[in-house]
């Protein structure tokens, strides 16, 4: 099972992505999580991306694409993988096509979590309190939505045209949403 999980900021990609990956026995690869751990460990990459992330902007495509290409070349992705937070731009989606073509593999599904905007802002403010993520303040949250709408949302149409898009209502308890996802994927 090779899949992507997409959705606006705060839609629950991380939470649901981990659960789905566990269910299918595949690694969950979150570019955001990889960037955050580099920031925490103060690596060279972490120094490059920390200010970008705090502003709610996107890390340059070249940096992100190289990171994903390296990660997908690792042997643990043989049974499949779930990419969370990548691709986020049209050039990243094109780069992913190239990476997968080189590996001789293709995507099976693109999961899209659908949640309305007001719910999301409330969720993110709550997460800001609980997790204390540096990019969970109001100004950054607003910017992340703008970036999502401008750069990432157009990818949904691209994957819909390819017949890969699986849309799931992301509103409700974690287990409820998870059950919906599993049912939708089995179809
Ligand atoms: P996330 O955890 O997916 O919400 O990502 C947190 C932040 O990491 C984003 O707001 C971006 O600054 C950065 N990031 C994560 N994935 C990407 C990506 N595919 N392209 C560019 N920046 C990314």
Tab-separated table of C-alpha atoms and ligand atoms in Angstrom:
chain	number	residue	atom	x	y	z
A	1	UNK	CA	0.000	0.000	0.000
A	2	UNK	CA	1.601	3.229	-1.172
A	3	UNK	CA	-0.347	6.267	-0.190
A	4	UNK	CA	-0.485	9.932	0.643
A	5	UNK	CA	-2.532	11.604	3.340
A	6	UNK	CA	-3.591	15.158	2.575
A	7	UNK	CA	-5.715	17.799	4.231
A	8	UNK	CA	-5.580	21.366	5.516
A	9	UNK	CA	-3.555	22.254	8.626
A	10	UNK	CA	-5.146	20.739	11.717
A	11	UNK	CA	-7.253	18.193	9.809
A	12	UNK	CA	-5.628	15.333	11.738
A	13	UNK	CA	-3.165	14.098	9.097
A	14	UNK	CA	-0.522	13.202	11.660
A	15	UNK	CA	-2.843	11.356	14.029
A	16	UNK	CA	-4.735	9.492	11.316
A	17	UNK	CA	-1.645	8.911	9.195
A	18	UNK	CA	0.103	7.098	12.041
A	19	UNK	CA	-2.928	4.903	12.728
A	20	UNK	CA	-3.424	3.982	9.076
A	21	UNK	CA	0.275	3.222	8.614
A	22	UNK	CA	0.167	0.960	11.667
A	23	UNK	CA	-2.924	-0.795	10.342
A	24	UNK	CA	-1.211	-1.563	7.026
A	25	UNK	CA	2.211	-2.278	8.557
A	26	UNK	CA	3.959	0.439	6.560
A	27	UNK	CA	6.175	3.353	7.643
A	28	UNK	CA	4.555	6.740	8.110
A	29	UNK	CA	6.806	9.385	6.617
A	30	UNK	CA	5.987	12.909	7.761
A	31	UNK	CA	8.146	15.659	6.287
A	32	UNK	CA	6.918	18.037	9.010
A	33	UNK	CA	7.973	15.576	11.737
A	34	UNK	CA	11.374	15.068	10.079
A	35	UNK	CA	11.887	18.835	9.919
A	36	UNK	CA	10.775	19.280	13.546
A	37	UNK	CA	13.203	16.634	14.800
A	38	UNK	CA	16.031	18.314	12.858
A	39	UNK	CA	15.113	21.632	14.461
A	40	UNK	CA	15.097	19.998	17.912
A	41	UNK	CA	18.483	18.386	17.292
A	42	UNK	CA	19.874	21.614	15.823
A	43	UNK	CA	21.211	19.885	12.700
A	44	UNK	CA	22.300	21.869	9.627
A	45	UNK	CA	18.930	21.122	8.053
A	46	UNK	CA	17.206	22.196	11.267
A	47	UNK	CA	18.965	25.565	11.153
A	48	UNK	CA	17.819	26.096	7.557
A	49	UNK	CA	14.164	25.237	8.169
A	50	UNK	CA	13.343	26.550	11.661
A	51	UNK	CA	12.661	30.200	10.731
A	52	UNK	CA	10.690	29.117	7.641
A	53	UNK	CA	8.479	26.823	9.701
A	54	UNK	CA	7.888	29.392	12.421
A	55	UNK	CA	6.513	31.771	9.799
A	56	UNK	CA	4.203	29.125	8.358
A	57	UNK	CA	5.992	29.193	5.002
A	58	UNK	CA	7.091	26.163	3.015
A	59	UNK	CA	10.602	24.752	3.077
A	60	UNK	CA	12.083	25.048	-0.464
A	61	UNK	CA	11.024	22.255	-2.816
A	62	UNK	CA	14.621	21.241	-3.566
A	63	UNK	CA	15.365	20.568	0.124
A	64	UNK	CA	12.102	18.704	0.694
A	65	UNK	CA	12.271	16.614	-2.468
A	66	UNK	CA	15.826	15.393	-1.748
A	67	UNK	CA	14.807	14.405	1.746
A	68	UNK	CA	11.829	12.381	0.498
A	69	UNK	CA	13.836	10.757	-2.306
A	70	UNK	CA	16.410	9.535	0.237
A	71	UNK	CA	13.727	8.325	2.613
A	72	UNK	CA	11.791	6.399	-0.047
A	73	UNK	CA	14.993	4.644	-1.128
A	74	UNK	CA	15.260	2.940	2.280
A	75	UNK	CA	14.396	-0.773	2.384
A	76	UNK	CA	11.628	-0.420	4.998
A	77	UNK	CA	9.399	1.118	2.308
A	78	UNK	CA	9.313	-2.179	0.366
A	79	UNK	CA	5.840	-3.148	1.707
A	80	UNK	CA	4.616	0.387	1.065
A	81	UNK	CA	4.552	3.735	2.801
A	82	UNK	CA	2.289	6.551	3.849
A	83	UNK	CA	3.513	10.060	3.097
A	84	UNK	CA	2.113	12.727	5.422
A	85	UNK	CA	2.594	16.366	4.400
A	86	UNK	CA	4.259	15.672	1.070
A	87	UNK	CA	3.746	16.686	-1.682
A	88	UNK	CA	2.565	20.201	-0.850
A	89	UNK	CA	3.195	21.969	-4.173
A	90	UNK	CA	2.781	21.110	-7.850
A	91	UNK	CA	6.577	20.864	-8.370
A	92	UNK	CA	6.785	18.471	-5.391
A	93	UNK	CA	4.003	16.327	-6.886
A	94	UNK	CA	5.881	16.230	-10.199
A	95	UNK	CA	9.091	15.347	-8.381
A	96	UNK	CA	7.288	12.555	-6.539
A	97	UNK	CA	6.119	11.146	-9.890
A	98	UNK	CA	9.768	11.079	-10.966
A	99	UNK	CA	10.994	9.457	-7.735
A	100	UNK	CA	8.340	6.734	-7.927
A	101	UNK	CA	8.924	6.126	-11.648
A	102	UNK	CA	12.633	5.615	-10.966
A	103	UNK	CA	11.770	3.120	-8.233
A	104	UNK	CA	9.324	1.418	-10.612
A	105	UNK	CA	6.359	1.911	-8.278
A	106	UNK	CA	3.136	3.940	-8.225
A	107	UNK	CA	0.671	5.348	-5.703
A	108	UNK	CA	-2.374	3.268	-4.757
A	109	UNK	CA	-4.393	5.980	-3.018
A	110	UNK	CA	-4.416	9.597	-1.924
A	111	UNK	CA	-6.397	10.039	1.254
A	112	UNK	CA	-7.954	13.463	1.719
A	113	UNK	CA	-9.274	14.478	5.130
A	114	UNK	CA	-12.111	16.941	4.738
A	115	UNK	CA	-12.770	19.346	7.634
A	116	UNK	CA	-14.270	22.852	7.567
A	117	UNK	CA	-12.130	25.926	8.271
A	118	UNK	CA	-13.641	27.153	11.545
A	119	UNK	CA	-13.312	23.715	13.175
A	120	UNK	CA	-9.702	23.612	12.090
A	121	UNK	CA	-8.699	26.929	13.622
A	122	UNK	CA	-10.243	25.840	16.931
A	123	UNK	CA	-8.443	22.490	16.791
A	124	UNK	CA	-5.133	24.146	16.079
A	125	UNK	CA	-5.449	26.623	18.922
A	126	UNK	CA	-6.143	23.674	21.230
A	127	UNK	CA	-3.136	21.770	19.865
A	128	UNK	CA	-1.010	24.860	20.406
A	129	UNK	CA	-1.869	24.688	24.111
A	130	UNK	CA	-1.258	20.946	24.390
A	131	UNK	CA	1.830	20.410	22.216
A	132	UNK	CA	3.359	23.866	22.266
A	133	UNK	CA	4.457	23.646	18.630
A	134	UNK	CA	6.392	26.734	17.605
A	135	UNK	CA	4.298	27.094	14.445
A	136	UNK	CA	0.949	26.939	16.262
A	137	UNK	CA	0.378	30.623	17.006
A	138	UNK	CA	-2.483	32.569	15.461
A	139	UNK	CA	-0.517	34.475	12.845
A	140	UNK	CA	1.367	31.394	11.682
A	141	UNK	CA	-1.800	29.325	11.620
A	142	UNK	CA	-3.439	31.915	9.362
A	143	UNK	CA	-0.426	31.896	7.058
A	144	UNK	CA	-0.373	28.091	6.900
A	145	UNK	CA	-3.987	28.134	5.724
A	146	UNK	CA	-3.185	30.661	3.007
A	147	UNK	CA	-0.239	28.574	1.858
A	148	UNK	CA	-2.368	25.425	1.912
A	149	UNK	CA	-5.109	27.046	-0.194
A	150	UNK	CA	-2.684	28.533	-2.717
A	151	UNK	CA	-0.093	25.768	-3.045
A	152	UNK	CA	-1.464	22.465	-1.802
A	153	UNK	CA	-5.218	22.391	-2.406
A	154	UNK	CA	-4.768	22.343	-6.214
A	155	UNK	CA	-3.107	18.928	-5.855
A	156	UNK	CA	-6.436	17.392	-4.838
A	157	UNK	CA	-7.811	17.962	-8.361
A	158	UNK	CA	-4.686	16.449	-9.859
A	159	UNK	CA	-5.062	13.227	-7.861
A	160	UNK	CA	-8.840	13.201	-8.388
A	161	UNK	CA	-8.226	13.262	-12.145
A	162	UNK	CA	-5.949	10.260	-11.751
A	163	UNK	CA	-8.692	8.383	-9.899
A	164	UNK	CA	-6.592	8.131	-6.738
A	165	UNK	CA	-8.431	10.504	-4.404
A	166	UNK	CA	-10.269	8.960	-1.442
A	167	UNK	CA	-12.131	11.687	0.445
A	168	UNK	CA	-13.044	11.069	4.067
A	169	UNK	CA	-14.976	13.270	6.490
A	170	UNK	CA	-12.372	14.225	9.100
A	171	UNK	CA	-14.865	15.480	11.676
A	172	UNK	CA	-15.428	13.380	14.791
A	173	UNK	CA	-13.576	11.266	17.331
A	174	UNK	CA	-10.177	9.866	16.326
A	175	UNK	CA	-11.421	6.247	16.241
A	176	UNK	CA	-14.536	7.195	14.291
A	177	UNK	CA	-12.490	8.943	11.595
A	178	UNK	CA	-10.034	6.051	11.527
A	179	UNK	CA	-12.868	3.558	10.938
A	180	UNK	CA	-14.153	5.726	8.073
A	181	UNK	CA	-10.693	5.791	6.513
A	182	UNK	CA	-10.246	2.027	6.701
A	183	UNK	CA	-13.717	1.446	5.222
A	184	UNK	CA	-13.065	3.927	2.397
A	185	UNK	CA	-9.679	2.375	1.568
A	186	UNK	CA	-11.101	-1.148	1.494
A	187	UNK	CA	-13.581	-0.010	-1.162
B	1	LIG	P1	3.227	19.640	9.047
B	1	LIG	O1	3.680	18.924	10.262
B	1	LIG	O2	2.987	18.718	7.879
B	1	LIG	O3	2.063	20.547	9.284
B	1	LIG	O4	4.452	20.583	8.586
B	1	LIG	C1	4.920	21.609	9.419
B	1	LIG	C2	5.765	22.598	8.603
B	1	LIG	O5	6.887	21.915	8.021
B	1	LIG	C3	5.058	23.239	7.412
B	1	LIG	O6	4.286	24.359	7.787
B	1	LIG	C4	6.251	23.614	6.533
B	1	LIG	O7	6.910	24.755	7.025
B	1	LIG	C5	7.171	22.429	6.731
B	1	LIG	N1	6.892	21.355	5.745
B	1	LIG	C6	6.422	20.104	5.994
B	1	LIG	N2	6.270	19.399	4.870
B	1	LIG	C7	6.650	20.222	3.861
B	1	LIG	C8	6.698	20.087	2.450
B	1	LIG	N3	6.297	18.966	1.842
B	1	LIG	N4	7.162	21.151	1.731
B	1	LIG	C9	7.550	22.278	2.331
B	1	LIG	N5	7.499	22.487	3.651
B	1	LIG	C10	7.050	21.473	4.411
